[in-house]
Amino acid sequence: AQSVAQPEDQVNVAEGNPLTVKCTYSVSGNPYLFWYVQYPNRGLQFLLKYITGDNLVKGSYGFEAEFNKSQTSFHLKKPSALVSDSALYFCAVTPGGFTGGGNKLTFGTGTQLKVEL
Amino acid sequence: EAGVAQSPRYKIIEKRQSVAFWCNPISGHATLYWYQQILGQGPKLLIQFQNNGVVDDSQLPKDRFSAERLKGVDSTLKIQPAKLEDSAVYLCASSLELIRTGYGEQFFGPGTRLTVL
């Protein structure tokens, strides 16, 4: 069975500083990995995905994530945080390729990012 | 393009009552998902449709939950009778890629917040 761990319930960072939101995963075979962001009273919004290729993936709003197969991690990063980045971030995984399981995403529990002035 | 539409946005009912949620996916998206997001947790997949057929309903409590996707477009999720533990946000998502590709960016609706008293 696949699983995702987001070890930090909350991350606090000052505006202008770099931010990292951690994610580790467990899945059979090669993973497809995703980051989503959720603002209050809104649905999840797609940020970026890793399918194959370059381990550094760039996404929306200046976010990027680095896939590390040996550490089974997919940490979300941004060089300079903004107050408007404050939101709930979810990492998700699905087995890559056709496994018969379809496109079933398994989400982590989420990390609340708080960016302060 | 228009996003995933859901209604109602909020619903308050008493336990043992019935409730139904509606979802209209992005036009042309073959795959539709219903997720349950309990406060403090990540979304959990309840059911996945490919066109109007069910692909995965392994986590759907079938004694009280039901879902249908007539004509492969709109979908309805019903709870009958509701329990206190059903209080959650119900998210609908859709994706364009067919299941056999093994991946797909899922686009989420704003969700329906259900409170069971």
PDB file of C-alpha atoms in Angstrom:
ATOM      1  CA  ALA A   1       0.000   0.000   0.000  1.00  0.00           C
ATOM      2  CA  GLN A   2       1.185   3.505  -0.730  1.00  0.00           C
ATOM      3  CA  SER A   3       1.622   6.185   1.916  1.00  0.00           C
ATOM      4  CA  VAL A   4       2.851   9.736   2.383  1.00  0.00           C
ATOM      5  CA  ALA A   5       4.372  11.307   5.474  1.00  0.00           C
ATOM      6  CA  GLN A   6       4.537  15.019   6.131  1.00  0.00           C
ATOM      7  CA  PRO A   7       6.436  15.159   9.402  1.00  0.00           C
ATOM      8  CA  GLU A   8       5.712  18.800  10.232  1.00  0.00           C
ATOM      9  CA  ASP A   9       2.224  19.962  11.102  1.00  0.00           C
ATOM     10  CA  GLN A  10       3.317  23.575  10.772  1.00  0.00           C
ATOM     11  CA  VAL A  11       6.244  25.450   9.286  1.00  0.00           C
ATOM     12  CA  ASN A  12       6.944  29.066  10.192  1.00  0.00           C
ATOM     13  CA  VAL A  13       9.199  31.235   8.077  1.00  0.00           C
ATOM     14  CA  ALA A  14       9.894  34.940   7.734  1.00  0.00           C
ATOM     15  CA  GLU A  15       8.995  36.655   4.488  1.00  0.00           C
ATOM     16  CA  GLY A  16      11.938  36.724   2.116  1.00  0.00           C
ATOM     17  CA  ASN A  17      13.540  33.653   3.630  1.00  0.00           C
ATOM     18  CA  PRO A  18      13.700  30.300   1.858  1.00  0.00           C
ATOM     19  CA  LEU A  19      11.108  27.708   2.810  1.00  0.00           C
ATOM     20  CA  THR A  20      11.035  23.928   2.773  1.00  0.00           C
ATOM     21  CA  VAL A  21       8.038  21.683   3.369  1.00  0.00           C
ATOM     22  CA  LYS A  22       9.033  18.063   3.796  1.00  0.00           C
ATOM     23  CA  CYS A  23       7.457  14.970   2.281  1.00  0.00           C
ATOM     24  CA  THR A  24       8.485  11.320   2.223  1.00  0.00           C
ATOM     25  CA  TYR A  25       6.620   8.539   0.494  1.00  0.00           C
ATOM     26  CA  SER A  26       6.264   4.801   0.175  1.00  0.00           C
ATOM     27  CA  VAL A  27       4.993   3.167  -3.011  1.00  0.00           C
ATOM     28  CA  SER A  28       5.616   0.102  -5.124  1.00  0.00           C
ATOM     29  CA  GLY A  29       7.685   0.823  -8.187  1.00  0.00           C
ATOM     30  CA  ASN A  30       8.368   4.277  -9.492  1.00  0.00           C
ATOM     31  CA  PRO A  31       6.251   7.027  -7.968  1.00  0.00           C
ATOM     32  CA  TYR A  32       4.337   9.875  -9.449  1.00  0.00           C
ATOM     33  CA  LEU A  33       4.437  12.701  -6.908  1.00  0.00           C
ATOM     34  CA  PHE A  34       2.338  15.809  -6.513  1.00  0.00           C
ATOM     35  CA  TRP A  35       2.080  18.933  -4.380  1.00  0.00           C
ATOM     36  CA  TYR A  36      -1.221  20.696  -3.819  1.00  0.00           C
ATOM     37  CA  VAL A  37      -2.041  23.861  -1.864  1.00  0.00           C
ATOM     38  CA  GLN A  38      -5.291  24.598  -0.054  1.00  0.00           C
ATOM     39  CA  TYR A  39      -6.420  28.065   0.954  1.00  0.00           C
ATOM     40  CA  PRO A  40      -9.200  28.505   3.531  1.00  0.00           C
ATOM     41  CA  ASN A  41     -12.623  27.446   2.242  1.00  0.00           C
ATOM     42  CA  ARG A  42     -11.140  26.549  -1.115  1.00  0.00           C
ATOM     43  CA  GLY A  43     -10.473  23.296  -2.905  1.00  0.00           C
ATOM     44  CA  LEU A  44      -7.007  21.933  -3.519  1.00  0.00           C
ATOM     45  CA  GLN A  45      -4.949  23.712  -6.139  1.00  0.00           C
ATOM     46  CA  PHE A  46      -2.271  21.892  -8.120  1.00  0.00           C
ATOM     47  CA  LEU A  47       1.279  23.221  -7.693  1.00  0.00           C
ATOM     48  CA  LEU A  48       3.593  20.756  -9.402  1.00  0.00           C
ATOM     49  CA  LYS A  49       4.240  17.117 -10.197  1.00  0.00           C
ATOM     50  CA  TYR A  50       7.090  14.700 -10.747  1.00  0.00           C
ATOM     51  CA  ILE A  51       6.523  11.996 -13.320  1.00  0.00           C
ATOM     52  CA  THR A  52       9.944  11.296 -14.771  1.00  0.00           C
ATOM     53  CA  GLY A  53      13.095  13.092 -15.887  1.00  0.00           C
ATOM     54  CA  ASP A  54      14.842  15.917 -14.064  1.00  0.00           C
ATOM     55  CA  ASN A  55      14.727  15.475 -10.302  1.00  0.00           C
ATOM     56  CA  LEU A  56      14.124  19.199  -9.786  1.00  0.00           C
ATOM     57  CA  VAL A  57      10.603  20.114 -10.762  1.00  0.00           C
ATOM     58  CA  LYS A  58       9.418  23.696 -11.111  1.00  0.00           C
ATOM     59  CA  GLY A  59       5.808  24.648 -10.551  1.00  0.00           C
ATOM     60  CA  SER A  60       3.426  27.505  -9.991  1.00  0.00           C
ATOM     61  CA  TYR A  61       4.110  30.650  -7.952  1.00  0.00           C
ATOM     62  CA  GLY A  62       7.881  30.091  -7.810  1.00  0.00           C
ATOM     63  CA  PHE A  63       7.650  26.749  -6.020  1.00  0.00           C
ATOM     64  CA  GLU A  64       9.874  23.825  -6.847  1.00  0.00           C
ATOM     65  CA  ALA A  65      10.374  20.335  -5.508  1.00  0.00           C
ATOM     66  CA  GLU A  66      13.243  17.920  -5.541  1.00  0.00           C
ATOM     67  CA  PHE A  67      12.703  14.214  -6.061  1.00  0.00           C
ATOM     68  CA  ASN A  68      15.220  12.070  -4.184  1.00  0.00           C
ATOM     69  CA  LYS A  69      14.735   8.392  -4.941  1.00  0.00           C
ATOM     70  CA  SER A  70      17.283   7.084  -2.443  1.00  0.00           C
ATOM     71  CA  GLN A  71      15.681   9.014   0.397  1.00  0.00           C
ATOM     72  CA  THR A  72      12.137   8.534  -0.961  1.00  0.00           C
ATOM     73  CA  SER A  73      11.535  12.237  -0.511  1.00  0.00           C
ATOM     74  CA  PHE A  74       9.873  15.016  -2.461  1.00  0.00           C
ATOM     75  CA  HIS A  75      10.411  18.219  -0.500  1.00  0.00           C
ATOM     76  CA  LEU A  76       8.716  21.425  -1.579  1.00  0.00           C
ATOM     77  CA  LYS A  77      10.894  24.532  -1.715  1.00  0.00           C
ATOM     78  CA  LYS A  78      10.770  28.201  -2.521  1.00  0.00           C
ATOM     79  CA  PRO A  79      13.788  30.533  -2.491  1.00  0.00           C
ATOM     80  CA  SER A  80      11.942  33.535  -1.064  1.00  0.00           C
ATOM     81  CA  ALA A  81       8.685  33.155   0.858  1.00  0.00           C
ATOM     82  CA  LEU A  82       5.766  35.571   0.626  1.00  0.00           C
ATOM     83  CA  VAL A  83       3.053  36.221   3.192  1.00  0.00           C
ATOM     84  CA  SER A  84       0.558  35.181   0.515  1.00  0.00           C
ATOM     85  CA  ASP A  85       2.146  31.698   0.476  1.00  0.00           C
ATOM     86  CA  SER A  86       0.566  31.022   3.869  1.00  0.00           C
ATOM     87  CA  ALA A  87      -1.720  28.038   3.330  1.00  0.00           C
ATOM     88  CA  LEU A  88      -2.059  24.293   3.847  1.00  0.00           C
ATOM     89  CA  TYR A  89       0.179  22.166   1.653  1.00  0.00           C
ATOM     90  CA  PHE A  90      -0.418  18.537   0.724  1.00  0.00           C
ATOM     91  CA  CYS A  91       1.951  16.030  -0.793  1.00  0.00           C
ATOM     92  CA  ALA A  92       0.435  13.108  -2.718  1.00  0.00           C
ATOM     93  CA  VAL A  93       1.678   9.947  -4.433  1.00  0.00           C
ATOM     94  CA  THR A  94       0.389   7.389  -6.897  1.00  0.00           C
ATOM     95  CA  PRO A  95       2.179   4.388  -8.416  1.00  0.00           C
ATOM     96  CA  GLY A  96       3.711   5.263 -11.766  1.00  0.00           C
ATOM     97  CA  GLY A  97       2.634   3.608 -14.963  1.00  0.00           C
ATOM     98  CA  PHE A  98      -0.292   1.300 -15.468  1.00  0.00           C
ATOM     99  CA  THR A  99      -0.589  -0.761 -12.328  1.00  0.00           C
ATOM    100  CA  GLY A 100      -4.242  -1.571 -12.522  1.00  0.00           C
ATOM    101  CA  GLY A 101      -4.842   0.787  -9.636  1.00  0.00           C
ATOM    102  CA  GLY A 102      -5.751   3.709 -11.774  1.00  0.00           C
ATOM    103  CA  ASN A 103      -4.893   7.212 -10.772  1.00  0.00           C
ATOM    104  CA  LYS A 104      -5.533   6.781  -7.048  1.00  0.00           C
ATOM    105  CA  LEU A 105      -3.806   9.533  -5.108  1.00  0.00           C
ATOM    106  CA  THR A 106      -2.791   9.043  -1.511  1.00  0.00           C
ATOM    107  CA  PHE A 107      -2.371  12.303   0.369  1.00  0.00           C
ATOM    108  CA  GLY A 108      -0.321  13.233   3.376  1.00  0.00           C
ATOM    109  CA  THR A 109      -1.898  14.904   6.386  1.00  0.00           C
ATOM    110  CA  GLY A 110      -0.831  18.351   5.286  1.00  0.00           C
ATOM    111  CA  THR A 111       1.586  21.012   6.521  1.00  0.00           C
ATOM    112  CA  GLN A 112       0.375  24.456   7.510  1.00  0.00           C
ATOM    113  CA  LEU A 113       2.797  27.066   6.207  1.00  0.00           C
ATOM    114  CA  LYS A 114       2.826  30.411   7.975  1.00  0.00           C
ATOM    115  CA  VAL A 115       4.884  33.211   6.491  1.00  0.00           C
ATOM    116  CA  GLU A 116       5.306  36.222   8.744  1.00  0.00           C
ATOM    117  CA  LEU A 117       6.506  39.742   8.087  1.00  0.00           C
TER     118      LEU A 117
ATOM    119  CA  GLU B   1     -11.834  27.171 -18.804  1.00  0.00           C
ATOM    120  CA  ALA B   2     -14.464  26.634 -16.139  1.00  0.00           C
ATOM    121  CA  GLY B   3     -13.359  24.662 -13.114  1.00  0.00           C
ATOM    122  CA  VAL B   4     -14.993  21.851 -11.203  1.00  0.00           C
ATOM    123  CA  ALA B   5     -18.327  22.980  -9.796  1.00  0.00           C
ATOM    124  CA  GLN B   6     -19.849  21.671  -6.580  1.00  0.00           C
ATOM    125  CA  SER B   7     -23.040  22.385  -4.687  1.00  0.00           C
ATOM    126  CA  PRO B   8     -24.064  23.118  -2.083  1.00  0.00           C
ATOM    127  CA  ARG B   9     -21.045  24.759  -0.487  1.00  0.00           C
ATOM    128  CA  TYR B  10     -22.299  24.190   3.031  1.00  0.00           C
ATOM    129  CA  LYS B  11     -24.825  21.805   4.555  1.00  0.00           C
ATOM    130  CA  ILE B  12     -25.938  21.265   8.122  1.00  0.00           C
ATOM    131  CA  ILE B  13     -28.105  18.258   8.954  1.00  0.00           C
ATOM    132  CA  GLU B  14     -28.999  16.144  11.930  1.00  0.00           C
ATOM    133  CA  LYS B  15     -27.791  12.604  12.328  1.00  0.00           C
ATOM    134  CA  ARG B  16     -29.876   9.968  10.564  1.00  0.00           C
ATOM    135  CA  GLN B  17     -30.953  12.483   7.929  1.00  0.00           C
ATOM    136  CA  SER B  18     -30.034  12.162   4.262  1.00  0.00           C
ATOM    137  CA  VAL B  19     -27.926  14.503   2.176  1.00  0.00           C
ATOM    138  CA  ALA B  20     -26.760  14.714  -1.436  1.00  0.00           C
ATOM    139  CA  PHE B  21     -23.885  16.536  -3.052  1.00  0.00           C
ATOM    140  CA  TRP B  22     -23.549  17.434  -6.706  1.00  0.00           C
ATOM    141  CA  CYS B  23     -20.458  17.768  -8.870  1.00  0.00           C
ATOM    142  CA  ASN B  24     -19.961  18.982 -12.425  1.00  0.00           C
ATOM    143  CA  PRO B  25     -16.444  18.205 -13.673  1.00  0.00           C
ATOM    144  CA  ILE B  26     -14.383  20.101 -16.197  1.00  0.00           C
ATOM    145  CA  SER B  27     -15.757  19.532 -19.674  1.00  0.00           C
ATOM    146  CA  GLY B  28     -14.165  16.544 -21.367  1.00  0.00           C
ATOM    147  CA  HIS B  29     -12.616  15.071 -18.231  1.00  0.00           C
ATOM    148  CA  ALA B  30     -13.212  11.348 -18.271  1.00  0.00           C
ATOM    149  CA  THR B  31     -12.250  10.612 -14.699  1.00  0.00           C
ATOM    150  CA  LEU B  32     -14.119  11.907 -11.669  1.00  0.00           C
ATOM    151  CA  TYR B  33     -13.259  11.457  -8.013  1.00  0.00           C
ATOM    152  CA  TRP B  34     -14.994  12.034  -4.696  1.00  0.00           C
ATOM    153  CA  TYR B  35     -12.825  12.620  -1.642  1.00  0.00           C
ATOM    154  CA  GLN B  36     -13.650  13.003   2.026  1.00  0.00           C
ATOM    155  CA  GLN B  37     -11.469  15.432   3.969  1.00  0.00           C
ATOM    156  CA  ILE B  38     -11.888  15.310   7.722  1.00  0.00           C
ATOM    157  CA  LEU B  39     -10.535  18.275   9.647  1.00  0.00           C
ATOM    158  CA  GLY B  40      -6.793  17.904  10.210  1.00  0.00           C
ATOM    159  CA  GLN B  41      -6.402  15.126   7.673  1.00  0.00           C
ATOM    160  CA  GLY B  42      -5.576  14.816   4.011  1.00  0.00           C
ATOM    161  CA  PRO B  43      -8.268  13.974   1.480  1.00  0.00           C
ATOM    162  CA  LYS B  44      -9.259  10.326   1.336  1.00  0.00           C
ATOM    163  CA  LEU B  45     -10.573   8.855  -1.905  1.00  0.00           C
ATOM    164  CA  LEU B  46     -14.127   7.560  -1.619  1.00  0.00           C
ATOM    165  CA  ILE B  47     -14.910   6.632  -5.196  1.00  0.00           C
ATOM    166  CA  GLN B  48     -13.419   7.017  -8.657  1.00  0.00           C
ATOM    167  CA  PHE B  49     -15.351   6.958 -11.939  1.00  0.00           C
ATOM    168  CA  GLN B  50     -14.050   6.462 -15.442  1.00  0.00           C
ATOM    169  CA  ASN B  51     -16.777   7.939 -17.636  1.00  0.00           C
ATOM    170  CA  ASN B  52     -19.896   6.437 -15.992  1.00  0.00           C
ATOM    171  CA  GLY B  53     -18.248   3.286 -14.659  1.00  0.00           C
ATOM    172  CA  VAL B  54     -16.844   2.785 -11.168  1.00  0.00           C
ATOM    173  CA  VAL B  55     -13.098   2.123 -11.083  1.00  0.00           C
ATOM    174  CA  ASP B  56     -12.473   2.118  -7.343  1.00  0.00           C
ATOM    175  CA  ASP B  57     -14.946   2.304  -4.479  1.00  0.00           C
ATOM    176  CA  SER B  58     -12.959   0.285  -1.974  1.00  0.00           C
ATOM    177  CA  GLN B  59     -13.073   3.029   0.664  1.00  0.00           C
ATOM    178  CA  LEU B  60     -16.714   3.971   0.207  1.00  0.00           C
ATOM    179  CA  PRO B  61     -18.900   2.975   3.207  1.00  0.00           C
ATOM    180  CA  LYS B  62     -21.468   1.288   1.035  1.00  0.00           C
ATOM    181  CA  ASP B  63     -23.977   0.755   3.819  1.00  0.00           C
ATOM    182  CA  ARG B  64     -24.666   4.488   3.887  1.00  0.00           C
ATOM    183  CA  PHE B  65     -22.841   6.139   0.986  1.00  0.00           C
ATOM    184  CA  SER B  66     -23.751   5.891  -2.668  1.00  0.00           C
ATOM    185  CA  ALA B  67     -22.601   7.685  -5.777  1.00  0.00           C
ATOM    186  CA  GLU B  68     -23.546   7.751  -9.406  1.00  0.00           C
ATOM    187  CA  ARG B  69     -22.330   9.395 -12.554  1.00  0.00           C
ATOM    188  CA  LEU B  70     -25.070   9.186 -15.096  1.00  0.00           C
ATOM    189  CA  LYS B  71     -24.122   9.864 -18.720  1.00  0.00           C
ATOM    190  CA  GLY B  72     -20.485  10.150 -17.700  1.00  0.00           C
ATOM    191  CA  VAL B  73     -20.662  13.816 -16.787  1.00  0.00           C
ATOM    192  CA  ASP B  74     -22.251  15.099 -13.558  1.00  0.00           C
ATOM    193  CA  SER B  75     -22.053  13.076 -10.401  1.00  0.00           C
ATOM    194  CA  THR B  76     -24.016  12.853  -7.169  1.00  0.00           C
ATOM    195  CA  LEU B  77     -22.782  11.564  -3.818  1.00  0.00           C
ATOM    196  CA  LYS B  78     -25.415  10.621  -1.254  1.00  0.00           C
ATOM    197  CA  ILE B  79     -25.265   9.788   2.438  1.00  0.00           C
ATOM    198  CA  GLN B  80     -28.222   7.992   4.000  1.00  0.00           C
ATOM    199  CA  PRO B  81     -28.419   7.998   6.980  1.00  0.00           C
ATOM    200  CA  ALA B  82     -25.738  10.425   8.112  1.00  0.00           C
ATOM    201  CA  LYS B  83     -23.636   9.879  11.218  1.00  0.00           C
ATOM    202  CA  LEU B  84     -21.742  12.383  13.336  1.00  0.00           C
ATOM    203  CA  GLU B  85     -18.435  11.105  11.979  1.00  0.00           C
ATOM    204  CA  ASP B  86     -19.485  12.033   8.440  1.00  0.00           C
ATOM    205  CA  SER B  87     -18.823  15.678   9.255  1.00  0.00           C
ATOM    206  CA  ALA B  88     -16.158  16.643   6.739  1.00  0.00           C
ATOM    207  CA  VAL B  89     -15.492  18.482   3.516  1.00  0.00           C
ATOM    208  CA  TYR B  90     -16.448  16.485   0.442  1.00  0.00           C
ATOM    209  CA  LEU B  91     -14.254  17.281  -2.514  1.00  0.00           C
ATOM    210  CA  CYS B  92     -14.900  16.449  -6.117  1.00  0.00           C
ATOM    211  CA  ALA B  93     -12.052  16.317  -8.618  1.00  0.00           C
ATOM    212  CA  SER B  94     -11.657  15.467 -12.273  1.00  0.00           C
ATOM    213  CA  SER B  95      -8.778  14.623 -14.558  1.00  0.00           C
ATOM    214  CA  LEU B  96      -8.291  14.389 -18.273  1.00  0.00           C
ATOM    215  CA  GLU B  97      -5.887  11.481 -18.578  1.00  0.00           C
ATOM    216  CA  LEU B  98      -7.249   8.024 -18.916  1.00  0.00           C
ATOM    217  CA  ILE B  99      -6.436   5.581 -16.167  1.00  0.00           C
ATOM    218  CA  ARG B 100      -4.040   3.574 -18.304  1.00  0.00           C
ATOM    219  CA  THR B 101      -1.546   6.406 -18.381  1.00  0.00           C
ATOM    220  CA  GLY B 102      -1.159   5.947 -14.656  1.00  0.00           C
ATOM    221  CA  TYR B 103      -1.048   9.606 -13.792  1.00  0.00           C
ATOM    222  CA  GLY B 104      -3.005  12.746 -14.109  1.00  0.00           C
ATOM    223  CA  GLU B 105      -3.294  16.190 -12.701  1.00  0.00           C
ATOM    224  CA  GLN B 106      -6.485  16.291 -10.728  1.00  0.00           C
ATOM    225  CA  PHE B 107      -8.462  19.512 -10.637  1.00  0.00           C
ATOM    226  CA  PHE B 108     -10.491  20.026  -7.473  1.00  0.00           C
ATOM    227  CA  GLY B 109     -13.739  21.790  -6.819  1.00  0.00           C
ATOM    228  CA  PRO B 110     -14.274  24.089  -3.808  1.00  0.00           C
ATOM    229  CA  GLY B 111     -15.856  21.311  -1.760  1.00  0.00           C
ATOM    230  CA  THR B 112     -19.006  20.918   0.298  1.00  0.00           C
ATOM    231  CA  ARG B 113     -18.620  21.351   4.039  1.00  0.00           C
ATOM    232  CA  LEU B 114     -20.988  18.968   5.812  1.00  0.00           C
ATOM    233  CA  THR B 115     -21.818  19.335   9.480  1.00  0.00           C
ATOM    234  CA  VAL B 116     -23.808  16.541  11.113  1.00  0.00           C
ATOM    235  CA  LEU B 117     -25.379  17.481  14.459  1.00  0.00           C
TER     236      LEU B 117
END
